[in-house]
Amino acid sequence: SRDVHGGDLTGILIGTKQTDYFISSSEVFTDIIIRSLKMDKEKILKVGMPRNDIFFSKNDIEIINRKVRTYLKLDDELVILYAPTYRGTAGNNQFNEFPFNVSKIQSEFSKKFKKPVKFLYRGHYYGGKKVFDDDVIDVCNYYDMQELLIATDVLITDYSSSIWDFGLSKRPCFLVADDLKEYDDFRGFESPIDEWPGILCTTEEELIDNIISYNEEKYVEKLNNYYKKMKSYENGGATDKVLDVLFSNK
């Protein structure tokens, strides 16, 4: 599941008894699953997420990046993906508006990275149709989120656990949490958000300040320390390990 760190375990709890194996991405994640879901240790595969293997293959990264950019008619622009988590409950069409001025944020990123910018939007699959202006490319219907992450230079989200996947690319992620208290009261977090692999911003002004002050070397050091603290299992070999388990139990 993408949402365990964010505290939304409802859907997982329903299927726990029917689960043969549960794939874990890190030792800390394993502990959360055992504690929260009362999952048997023997059911947990400590192998990393198969969907993240592509982040460890330079050849796959180059091919997928070129594929996505060709599909979206992009060249060498700085690609920013805004991918907020869902608001509301399953089946309704509740949206939050962008918690920042898109044109202003594009301009700040362009000045910081000295490149033209393209802004993508990827909403949760429970969301309804949203109309954008020319500043935003709608990628809600693109079939593979991981491919979008491969082609993304900067991720902006709020509480989406796509940050744990994207962080493996060592590229910057900004967490724009303008409704932090309300969201925490409603869903809660399994771990403090300021420890997550992203740069926390609660206002547009903080986002702009963090863009201006962004330091790649310090940020990558933070990411490396984070995954080390989590005792990450991710190494690019998850798919083969899961297949070995499945076929050995046929």
XYZ file of N, CA and C in Angstrom:
750
model
N 0.827 -1.200 0.000
C 0.000 0.000 0.000
C 0.860 1.247 0.000
N 0.353 2.333 -0.658
C 1.082 3.589 -0.650
C 0.810 4.406 0.605
N -0.246 4.078 1.375
C -0.751 5.019 2.351
C -0.498 4.664 3.806
N 0.300 3.666 4.084
C 0.492 3.257 5.478
C 1.142 4.357 6.306
N 2.143 5.041 5.748
C 2.799 6.094 6.507
C 1.843 7.237 6.799
N 0.840 7.407 5.945
C -0.142 8.446 6.166
C -1.245 8.044 7.110
N -1.315 6.793 7.497
C -2.237 6.374 8.527
C -3.542 5.778 8.027
N -3.774 5.703 6.702
C -5.044 5.187 6.179
C -4.918 3.690 5.942
N -5.349 2.891 6.902
C -5.159 1.447 6.853
C -6.460 0.679 6.627
N -7.576 1.393 6.428
C -8.886 0.749 6.372
C -8.956 -0.347 5.323
N -8.568 0.011 4.097
C -8.666 -0.951 3.004
C -7.782 -2.157 3.213
N -6.633 -1.964 3.833
C -5.715 -3.076 4.057
C -6.242 -4.006 5.144
N -6.832 -3.432 6.179
C -7.344 -4.238 7.289
C -8.384 -5.247 6.825
N -9.202 -4.855 5.843
C -10.265 -5.731 5.363
C -9.706 -7.021 4.790
N -8.570 -6.920 4.070
C -8.048 -8.095 3.396
C -6.931 -8.818 4.114
N -6.628 -8.436 5.339
C -5.497 -9.026 6.055
C -5.613 -10.534 6.213
N -6.776 -11.014 6.583
C -6.952 -12.447 6.827
C -6.812 -13.275 5.553
N -7.122 -12.668 4.406
C -7.030 -13.385 3.135
C -5.655 -13.247 2.490
N -4.759 -12.508 3.135
C -3.454 -12.216 2.553
C -2.478 -13.371 2.764
N -1.866 -13.818 1.682
C -0.812 -14.831 1.778
C 0.539 -14.179 2.048
N 0.804 -13.067 1.347
C 2.064 -12.348 1.520
C 1.810 -10.853 1.490
N 2.619 -10.121 2.234
C 2.556 -8.665 2.234
C 3.951 -8.152 1.937
N 4.071 -7.369 0.879
C 5.384 -6.868 0.459
C 5.737 -5.619 1.256
N 6.937 -5.600 1.793
C 7.390 -4.463 2.592
C 8.598 -3.792 1.946
N 8.681 -2.480 2.133
C 9.777 -1.712 1.531
C 10.915 -1.422 2.503
N 10.670 -1.596 3.818
C 11.712 -1.267 4.785
C 11.419 -1.937 6.124
N 12.418 -1.958 6.979
C 12.256 -2.559 8.298
C 11.236 -1.787 9.134
N 11.263 -0.461 9.032
C 10.302 0.348 9.779
C 8.887 0.087 9.274
N 8.726 -0.016 7.967
C 7.424 -0.327 7.374
C 6.928 -1.690 7.869
N 7.827 -2.650 7.935
C 7.480 -3.986 8.438
C 6.955 -3.905 9.866
N 7.623 -3.140 10.708
C 7.186 -2.996 12.094
C 5.804 -2.358 12.181
N 5.541 -1.376 11.306
C 4.233 -0.712 11.292
C 3.142 -1.713 10.916
N 3.404 -2.531 9.910
C 2.421 -3.509 9.447
C 2.124 -4.543 10.533
N 3.161 -5.030 11.180
C 2.968 -6.026 12.241
C 2.163 -5.433 13.391
N 2.496 -4.201 13.754
C 1.814 -3.557 14.880
C 0.383 -3.153 14.529
N 0.192 -2.562 13.362
C -1.109 -1.995 13.008
C -2.096 -3.026 12.504
N -1.615 -4.020 11.758
C -2.508 -4.987 11.128
C -2.480 -6.361 11.769
N -1.628 -6.506 12.799
C -1.489 -7.807 13.453
C -1.114 -8.895 12.427
N -0.299 -8.498 11.480
C 0.127 -9.404 10.410
C 1.188 -10.376 10.921
N 1.085 -11.638 10.541
C 2.098 -12.619 10.907
C 3.420 -12.276 10.227
N 4.507 -12.367 10.963
C 5.812 -12.033 10.418
C 6.148 -12.886 9.196
N 5.688 -14.144 9.206
C 6.018 -15.065 8.129
C 5.385 -14.655 6.798
N 4.355 -13.824 6.848
C 3.674 -13.398 5.626
C 4.352 -12.210 4.942
N 5.289 -11.585 5.619
C 5.883 -10.359 5.092
C 7.131 -10.674 4.266
N 7.120 -10.200 3.022
C 8.275 -10.336 2.138
C 9.121 -9.073 2.238
N 10.292 -9.207 2.807
C 11.167 -8.053 3.028
C 12.074 -7.859 1.814
N 11.479 -7.383 0.725
C 12.205 -7.353 -0.549
C 12.187 -5.995 -1.244
N 11.389 -5.038 -0.760
C 11.192 -3.794 -1.501
C 10.003 -3.932 -2.441
N 9.607 -2.825 -3.051
C 8.444 -2.810 -3.931
C 8.842 -3.071 -5.386
N 8.240 -4.079 -6.022
C 8.570 -4.353 -7.429
C 8.404 -3.135 -8.335
N 7.410 -2.295 -8.040
C 7.184 -1.114 -8.883
C 8.376 -0.152 -8.865
N 9.234 -0.288 -7.843
C 10.359 0.644 -7.715
C 11.649 0.133 -8.333
N 11.638 -1.074 -8.877
C 12.857 -1.613 -9.479
C 13.381 -0.717 -10.600
N 12.467 -0.043 -11.305
C 12.892 0.790 -12.441
C 13.785 1.951 -12.002
N 13.698 2.362 -10.742
C 14.539 3.465 -10.279
C 16.012 3.059 -10.159
N 16.278 1.771 -10.262
C 17.646 1.275 -10.106
C 18.258 0.834 -11.432
N 17.540 1.015 -12.521
C 18.031 0.621 -13.840
C 18.240 1.853 -14.701
N 19.486 2.196 -14.961
C 19.790 3.378 -15.765
C 19.187 3.256 -17.157
N 19.218 2.051 -17.719
C 18.669 1.840 -19.053
C 17.152 2.046 -19.068
N 16.452 1.490 -18.068
C 15.004 1.677 -17.971
C 14.643 3.140 -17.784
N 15.404 3.820 -16.950
C 15.140 5.240 -16.685
C 15.233 6.050 -17.975
N 16.274 5.803 -18.766
C 16.448 6.552 -20.012
C 15.327 6.262 -21.002
N 14.956 4.993 -21.134
C 13.906 4.601 -22.081
C 12.547 5.170 -21.669
N 12.198 5.044 -20.383
C 10.899 5.497 -19.905
C 10.810 7.017 -19.924
N 11.878 7.689 -19.536
C 11.896 9.144 -19.567
C 11.636 9.661 -20.978
N 12.301 9.061 -21.947
C 12.124 9.468 -23.358
C 10.706 9.148 -23.830
N 10.182 8.001 -23.421
C 8.834 7.584 -23.814
C 7.777 8.561 -23.305
N 7.852 8.904 -22.013
C 6.855 9.793 -21.411
C 6.940 11.193 -22.011
N 8.155 11.698 -22.170
C 8.313 13.044 -22.706
C 7.860 13.121 -24.165
N 8.074 12.057 -24.912
C 7.586 12.030 -26.297
C 6.062 12.029 -26.317
N 5.467 11.226 -25.455
C 4.005 11.131 -25.373
C 3.383 12.476 -25.001
N 4.015 13.202 -24.087
C 3.485 14.483 -23.616
C 3.992 15.666 -24.435
N 4.767 15.347 -25.488
C 5.321 16.389 -26.365
C 6.206 17.370 -25.587
N 7.066 16.802 -24.756
C 8.009 17.581 -23.968
C 9.413 17.363 -24.500
N 10.243 18.351 -24.305
C 11.629 18.250 -24.761
C 12.537 18.181 -23.535
N 13.323 19.217 -23.316
C 14.285 19.208 -22.215
C 13.826 20.117 -21.072
N 12.525 20.377 -20.983
C 12.035 21.254 -19.929
C 12.194 20.609 -18.555
N 12.191 21.448 -17.534
C 12.116 20.960 -16.161
C 10.668 20.537 -15.923
N 10.455 19.274 -15.633
C 9.097 18.745 -15.465
C 8.746 18.710 -13.983
N 7.687 19.434 -13.636
C 7.184 19.456 -12.268
C 5.861 18.728 -12.241
N 5.743 17.728 -11.395
C 4.507 16.973 -11.241
C 3.858 17.319 -9.910
N 2.621 17.823 -9.966
C 1.847 18.043 -8.753
C 0.884 16.874 -8.595
N 1.066 16.097 -7.524
C 0.274 14.879 -7.310
C -0.222 14.830 -5.877
N -1.289 15.564 -5.577
C -1.819 15.566 -4.213
C -2.561 14.289 -3.896
N -2.696 13.992 -2.619
C -3.485 12.846 -2.207
C -4.966 13.201 -2.252
N -5.802 12.218 -2.003
C -7.248 12.395 -2.152
C -7.860 13.113 -0.965
N -8.880 13.905 -1.256
C -9.670 14.550 -0.212
C -11.091 13.987 -0.275
N -11.677 13.683 0.857
C -13.040 13.186 0.863
C -13.063 11.685 1.065
N -14.115 11.034 0.571
C -14.274 9.597 0.724
C -14.467 8.960 -0.628
N -14.286 7.658 -0.699
C -14.377 6.939 -1.965
C -15.709 7.200 -2.646
N -15.643 7.551 -3.939
C -16.853 7.699 -4.713
C -17.346 9.115 -4.879
N -16.822 10.072 -4.087
C -17.265 11.443 -4.338
C -16.231 12.172 -5.180
N -16.530 13.385 -5.574
C -15.672 14.124 -6.496
C -15.055 15.352 -5.837
N -14.718 15.229 -4.570
C -14.189 16.377 -3.853
C -12.754 16.671 -4.289
N -12.479 17.937 -4.598
C -11.150 18.371 -4.990
C -10.685 19.504 -4.090
N -9.411 19.618 -3.919
C -8.811 20.846 -3.427
C -8.260 21.609 -4.617
N -8.366 22.914 -4.587
C -7.712 23.712 -5.609
C -6.208 23.694 -5.354
N -5.451 24.146 -6.358
C -4.010 24.253 -6.143
C -3.745 25.176 -4.966
N -2.903 24.755 -4.019
C -2.625 25.593 -2.851
C -1.532 26.632 -3.123
N -1.329 26.950 -4.393
C -0.323 27.932 -4.794
C -0.671 28.430 -6.186
N -0.083 29.549 -6.556
C -0.257 30.105 -7.888
C 0.701 29.382 -8.842
N 0.145 28.644 -9.791
C 0.960 27.801 -10.670
C 1.983 28.630 -11.442
N 1.551 29.730 -12.033
C 2.466 30.551 -12.838
C 3.618 31.090 -12.001
N 3.312 31.500 -10.768
C 4.345 32.030 -9.891
C 5.361 30.942 -9.527
N 4.868 29.755 -9.225
C 5.762 28.657 -8.855
C 6.596 28.207 -10.050
N 5.990 28.162 -11.228
C 6.758 27.856 -12.439
C 7.912 28.833 -12.612
N 7.610 30.105 -12.406
C 8.636 31.135 -12.571
C 9.780 30.953 -11.577
N 9.453 30.616 -10.338
C 10.497 30.430 -9.328
C 11.379 29.228 -9.655
N 10.775 28.138 -10.108
C 11.567 26.968 -10.489
C 12.431 27.266 -11.711
N 11.879 28.019 -12.648
C 12.639 28.357 -13.854
C 13.866 29.193 -13.507
N 13.702 30.137 -12.586
C 14.834 30.968 -12.169
C 15.865 30.136 -11.400
N 15.389 29.211 -10.569
C 16.300 28.414 -9.746
C 17.111 27.440 -10.598
N 16.446 26.749 -11.525
C 17.116 25.706 -12.294
C 17.537 26.163 -13.689
N 17.209 27.430 -14.010
C 17.646 28.037 -15.279
C 17.202 27.220 -16.496
N 15.935 26.807 -16.462
C 15.348 26.035 -17.554
C 13.873 26.406 -17.699
N 13.314 26.267 -18.898
C 11.861 26.398 -19.028
C 11.173 25.272 -18.261
N 9.943 25.501 -17.828
C 9.245 24.574 -16.946
C 7.925 24.120 -17.563
N 7.620 22.830 -17.397
C 6.304 22.296 -17.722
C 5.698 21.723 -16.450
N 4.434 22.032 -16.235
C 3.750 21.663 -14.996
C 2.694 20.611 -15.293
N 2.787 19.457 -14.614
C 1.833 18.367 -14.793
C 0.962 18.222 -13.539
N -0.266 17.738 -13.752
C -1.143 17.468 -12.620
C -1.636 16.032 -12.681
N -1.474 15.322 -11.550
C -1.956 13.951 -11.436
C -2.801 13.836 -10.173
N -4.124 13.733 -10.334
C -5.005 13.602 -9.189
C -5.214 12.150 -8.817
N -5.813 11.928 -7.658
C -6.152 10.584 -7.211
C -7.225 10.001 -8.126
N -7.219 8.678 -8.320
C -8.160 8.063 -9.252
C -9.607 8.144 -8.793
N -9.880 8.479 -7.518
C -11.250 8.669 -7.055
C -11.802 10.038 -7.452
N -10.939 10.922 -7.882
C -11.376 12.272 -8.193
C -12.127 12.364 -9.504
N -12.884 13.429 -9.678
C -13.635 13.654 -10.911
C -12.840 14.477 -11.911
N -13.522 14.962 -12.925
C -12.886 15.726 -14.003
C -12.540 17.126 -13.536
N -11.362 17.583 -13.900
C -10.941 18.938 -13.557
C -10.439 19.623 -14.820
N -10.806 20.882 -14.982
C -10.407 21.639 -16.167
C -9.223 22.523 -15.814
N -8.197 22.498 -16.662
C -6.992 23.267 -16.406
C -6.804 24.345 -17.464
N -5.999 25.335 -17.116
C -5.628 26.314 -18.130
C -4.378 25.828 -18.844
N -3.832 26.667 -19.694
C -2.707 26.248 -20.534
C -1.414 26.046 -19.750
N -1.379 26.460 -18.477
C -0.157 26.313 -17.681
C 0.039 24.897 -17.162
N -1.001 24.063 -17.271
C -0.964 22.737 -16.644
C -1.338 21.650 -17.653
N -0.556 20.560 -17.651
C -0.866 19.392 -18.477
C -1.535 18.344 -17.592
N -2.734 17.925 -17.977
C -3.481 16.929 -17.216
C -2.954 15.535 -17.551
N -2.362 14.857 -16.551
C -1.861 13.492 -16.751
C -2.604 12.501 -15.860
N -3.830 12.867 -15.459
C -4.615 11.997 -14.582
C -4.907 10.646 -15.218
N -5.018 10.615 -16.527
C -5.365 9.366 -17.217
C -4.148 8.607 -17.733
N -2.948 9.125 -17.464
C -1.758 8.368 -17.869
C -1.703 7.085 -17.042
N -1.488 5.953 -17.675
C -1.760 4.654 -17.045
C -0.773 4.242 -15.966
N 0.410 4.837 -15.901
C 1.440 4.331 -14.989
C 2.076 5.483 -14.218
N 1.773 5.566 -12.921
C 2.326 6.619 -12.077
C 3.844 6.528 -11.986
N 4.377 5.314 -11.942
C 5.832 5.170 -11.817
C 6.552 5.741 -13.035
N 5.972 5.569 -14.206
C 6.581 6.145 -15.413
C 6.566 7.671 -15.340
N 5.481 8.236 -14.827
C 5.440 9.689 -14.664
C 6.517 10.155 -13.688
N 6.728 9.395 -12.617
C 7.759 9.760 -11.647
C 9.148 9.704 -12.263
N 9.370 8.742 -13.147
C 10.670 8.642 -13.823
C 10.952 9.889 -14.652
N 9.912 10.422 -15.305
C 10.082 11.591 -16.178
C 9.996 12.911 -15.422
N 9.785 12.850 -14.130
C 9.606 14.047 -13.308
C 10.923 14.519 -12.714
N 11.167 15.825 -12.813
C 12.362 16.416 -12.204
C 12.096 16.889 -10.783
N 10.886 17.379 -10.546
C 10.499 17.864 -9.219
C 9.081 17.382 -8.927
N 8.879 16.757 -7.772
C 7.556 16.330 -7.351
C 7.032 17.288 -6.286
N 5.791 17.726 -6.473
C 5.101 18.485 -5.428
C 3.876 17.678 -5.026
N 3.755 17.394 -3.753
C 2.584 16.675 -3.249
C 2.248 17.229 -1.881
N 1.407 16.529 -1.150
C 1.103 16.922 0.211
C 1.405 15.752 1.134
N 0.535 14.723 1.105
C 0.701 13.579 1.993
C 0.779 12.268 1.219
N 0.879 12.331 -0.085
C 0.927 11.123 -0.898
C 2.226 10.372 -0.661
N 2.107 9.073 -0.439
C 3.325 8.298 -0.198
C 4.088 7.978 -1.477
N 3.683 8.604 -2.600
C 4.531 8.543 -3.797
C 5.902 9.145 -3.510
N 6.009 9.947 -2.455
C 7.308 10.528 -2.114
C 8.333 9.463 -1.739
N 7.871 8.336 -1.164
C 8.815 7.286 -0.782
C 9.376 6.590 -2.024
N 8.576 6.533 -3.075
C 9.057 5.986 -4.342
C 9.962 7.007 -5.037
N 9.473 8.222 -5.171
C 10.198 9.253 -5.904
C 11.534 9.579 -5.255
N 11.594 9.486 -3.937
C 12.841 9.785 -3.240
C 14.003 8.901 -3.673
N 13.689 7.732 -4.194
C 14.745 6.832 -4.670
C 15.496 7.416 -5.858
N 14.858 8.373 -6.554
C 15.518 9.026 -7.702
C 16.477 10.114 -7.251
N 16.433 10.461 -5.966
C 17.261 11.521 -5.369
C 16.936 12.891 -5.948
N 15.730 13.045 -6.489
C 15.285 14.338 -7.007
C 14.397 15.016 -5.966
N 14.284 16.350 -6.042
C 13.586 17.082 -4.976
C 12.082 16.872 -4.954
N 11.552 16.745 -3.739
C 10.112 16.675 -3.514
C 9.738 17.729 -2.478
N 8.711 18.507 -2.807
C 8.214 19.533 -1.894
C 6.826 19.120 -1.404
N 6.650 19.095 -0.086
C 5.370 18.738 0.520
C 4.630 20.028 0.866
N 3.593 20.341 0.093
C 2.815 21.555 0.336
C 1.586 21.165 1.156
N 1.681 21.344 2.459
C 0.645 20.880 3.387
C -0.067 22.079 3.993
N -0.920 22.723 3.203
C -1.589 23.934 3.663
C -2.737 23.630 4.627
N -3.155 22.364 4.706
C -4.229 21.972 5.629
C -3.724 20.903 6.597
N -2.495 21.057 7.036
C -1.812 20.030 7.824
C -2.592 19.633 9.081
N -3.043 20.596 9.868
C -3.744 20.270 11.114
C -5.046 19.523 10.832
N -5.825 20.005 9.846
C -7.098 19.362 9.541
C -6.894 17.922 9.055
N -5.889 17.730 8.197
C -5.630 16.396 7.660
C -5.137 15.456 8.759
N -4.278 15.970 9.618
C -3.750 15.160 10.720
C -4.878 14.773 11.680
N -5.782 15.702 11.961
C -6.912 15.401 12.840
C -7.821 14.346 12.215
N -7.980 14.394 10.888
C -8.905 13.506 10.192
C -8.329 12.105 9.996
N -7.063 12.031 9.567
C -6.478 10.730 9.240
C -5.318 10.330 10.145
N -4.526 11.291 10.546
C -3.376 10.983 11.382
C -2.197 10.461 10.570
N -1.031 10.431 11.194
C 0.189 9.972 10.532
C 0.866 8.900 11.377
N 1.465 7.932 10.705
C 2.236 6.897 11.407
C 3.618 7.393 11.812
N 4.086 8.461 11.159
C 5.388 9.036 11.489
C 5.307 10.544 11.285
N 6.132 11.329 11.978
C 6.081 12.787 11.861
C 6.371 13.235 10.423
N 5.532 14.113 9.886
C 5.665 14.523 8.499
C 6.972 15.279 8.242
N 7.498 15.965 9.254
C 8.736 16.706 9.031
C 9.947 15.781 8.912
N 9.746 14.482 9.168
C 10.829 13.517 8.986
C 10.733 12.806 7.632
N 9.681 13.069 6.878
C 9.497 12.404 5.586
C 10.537 12.870 4.565
N 10.730 12.092 3.494
C 11.735 12.457 2.475
C 11.227 13.539 1.526
N 11.035 14.717 2.072
C 10.581 15.847 1.277
C 10.817 17.122 2.050
N 10.586 18.255 1.401
C 10.778 19.560 2.023
C 9.403 20.102 2.393
N 9.122 20.230 3.673
C 7.794 20.597 4.148
C 7.550 22.095 4.011
N 6.391 22.428 3.409
C 5.970 23.815 3.251
C 4.487 23.884 3.605
N 4.086 24.853 4.418
C 2.675 24.967 4.788
C 1.985 26.139 4.102
N 2.752 26.973 3.406
C 2.190 28.108 2.672
C 2.921 28.257 1.343
N 2.325 29.030 0.445
C 2.990 29.332 -0.823
C 4.301 30.066 -0.586
N 4.320 30.952 0.392
C 5.539 31.708 0.694
C 6.665 30.777 1.138
N 6.333 29.786 1.962
C 7.350 28.825 2.390
C 7.836 27.992 1.213
N 6.939 27.643 0.310
C 7.341 26.900 -0.877
C 8.337 27.704 -1.693
N 8.036 28.964 -1.919
C 8.937 29.819 -2.695
C 10.289 29.955 -2.004
N 10.280 30.178 -0.695
C 11.537 30.291 0.060
C 12.364 29.021 -0.062
N 11.704 27.857 0.004
C 12.427 26.582 -0.071
C 12.938 26.289 -1.480
N 12.227 26.769 -2.485
C 12.736 26.644 -3.862
C 14.013 27.463 -4.011
N 13.972 28.690 -3.540
C 15.123 29.592 -3.655
C 16.331 29.045 -2.916
N 16.101 28.470 -1.741
C 17.215 28.001 -0.899
C 17.579 26.534 -1.135
N 16.932 25.891 -2.086
C 17.177 24.457 -2.307
C 18.654 24.190 -2.599
N 19.198 23.192 -1.886
C 20.588 22.791 -2.062
C 20.618 21.292 -2.330
N 21.013 20.911 -3.532
C 20.952 19.506 -3.924
C 21.798 18.614 -3.028
N 22.997 19.029 -2.711
C 23.900 18.195 -1.913
C 23.300 17.911 -0.531
N 22.768 18.939 0.120
C 22.177 18.760 1.439
C 20.914 17.904 1.369
N 20.147 18.092 0.290
C 18.905 17.341 0.167
C 19.178 15.859 -0.054
N 20.129 15.534 -0.916
C 20.463 14.132 -1.166
C 21.010 13.482 0.101
N 21.786 14.229 0.875
C 22.283 13.709 2.151
C 21.119 13.384 3.085
N 20.105 14.270 3.104
C 18.926 14.030 3.925
C 18.209 12.751 3.482
N 18.052 12.569 2.166
C 17.394 11.377 1.644
C 18.159 10.110 2.019
N 19.469 10.128 1.823
C 20.278 8.951 2.136
C 20.171 8.585 3.616
N 20.196 9.597 4.473
C 20.072 9.344 5.910
C 18.690 8.800 6.252
N 17.668 9.302 5.536
C 16.310 8.855 5.795
C 16.149 7.372 5.461
N 16.562 6.970 4.259
C 16.399 5.572 3.857
C 17.269 4.643 4.706
N 18.391 5.172 5.166
C 19.235 4.390 6.074
C 18.516 4.193 7.408
N 17.890 5.242 7.905
C 17.145 5.160 9.157
C 15.956 4.207 9.032
N 15.307 4.224 7.873
C 14.167 3.338 7.628
C 14.596 1.886 7.450
N 15.900 1.678 7.206
C 16.437 0.350 6.893
C 15.734 -0.212 5.650
N 15.865 0.579 4.585
C 15.181 0.276 3.330
C 15.648 -1.037 2.730
N 14.686 -1.781 2.150
C 15.000 -3.017 1.432
C 15.189 -2.758 -0.067
N 14.905 -1.547 -0.527
C 14.895 -1.255 -1.958
C 16.303 -1.353 -2.555
N 16.452 -2.219 -3.564
C 17.751 -2.326 -4.241
C 17.612 -2.685 -5.719
N 16.371 -2.709 -6.215
C 16.158 -3.002 -7.630
C 15.888 -4.461 -7.940
N 15.872 -5.317 -6.932
C 15.689 -6.747 -7.191
C 14.389 -7.320 -6.653
N 13.413 -6.472 -6.349
C 12.176 -6.932 -5.706
C 11.357 -7.863 -6.588
N 11.242 -7.538 -7.868
C 10.396 -8.332 -8.764
C 10.860 -9.782 -8.820
N 12.150 -9.983 -9.006
C 12.687 -11.344 -9.079
C 12.449 -12.106 -7.779
N 12.599 -11.425 -6.652
C 12.428 -12.085 -5.357
C 10.975 -12.487 -5.127
N 10.043 -11.607 -5.523
C 8.615 -11.933 -5.373
C 8.240 -13.097 -6.282
N 8.734 -13.079 -7.510
C 8.446 -14.180 -8.444
C 8.994 -15.510 -7.933
N 10.182 -15.453 -7.324
C 10.760 -16.679 -6.764
C 9.843 -17.273 -5.698
N 9.303 -16.398 -4.839
C 8.406 -16.879 -3.780
C 7.127 -17.450 -4.375
N 6.539 -16.742 -5.335
C 5.271 -17.182 -5.926
C 5.414 -18.519 -6.642
N 6.465 -18.655 -7.445
C 6.623 -19.880 -8.210
C 7.093 -21.059 -7.349
N 7.772 -20.768 -6.259
C 8.206 -21.842 -5.373
C 7.047 -22.406 -4.558
N 5.915 -21.651 -4.539
C 4.748 -22.100 -3.784
C 3.583 -22.514 -4.688
N 3.846 -22.722 -5.990
C 2.775 -23.144 -6.914
C 2.336 -24.560 -6.604
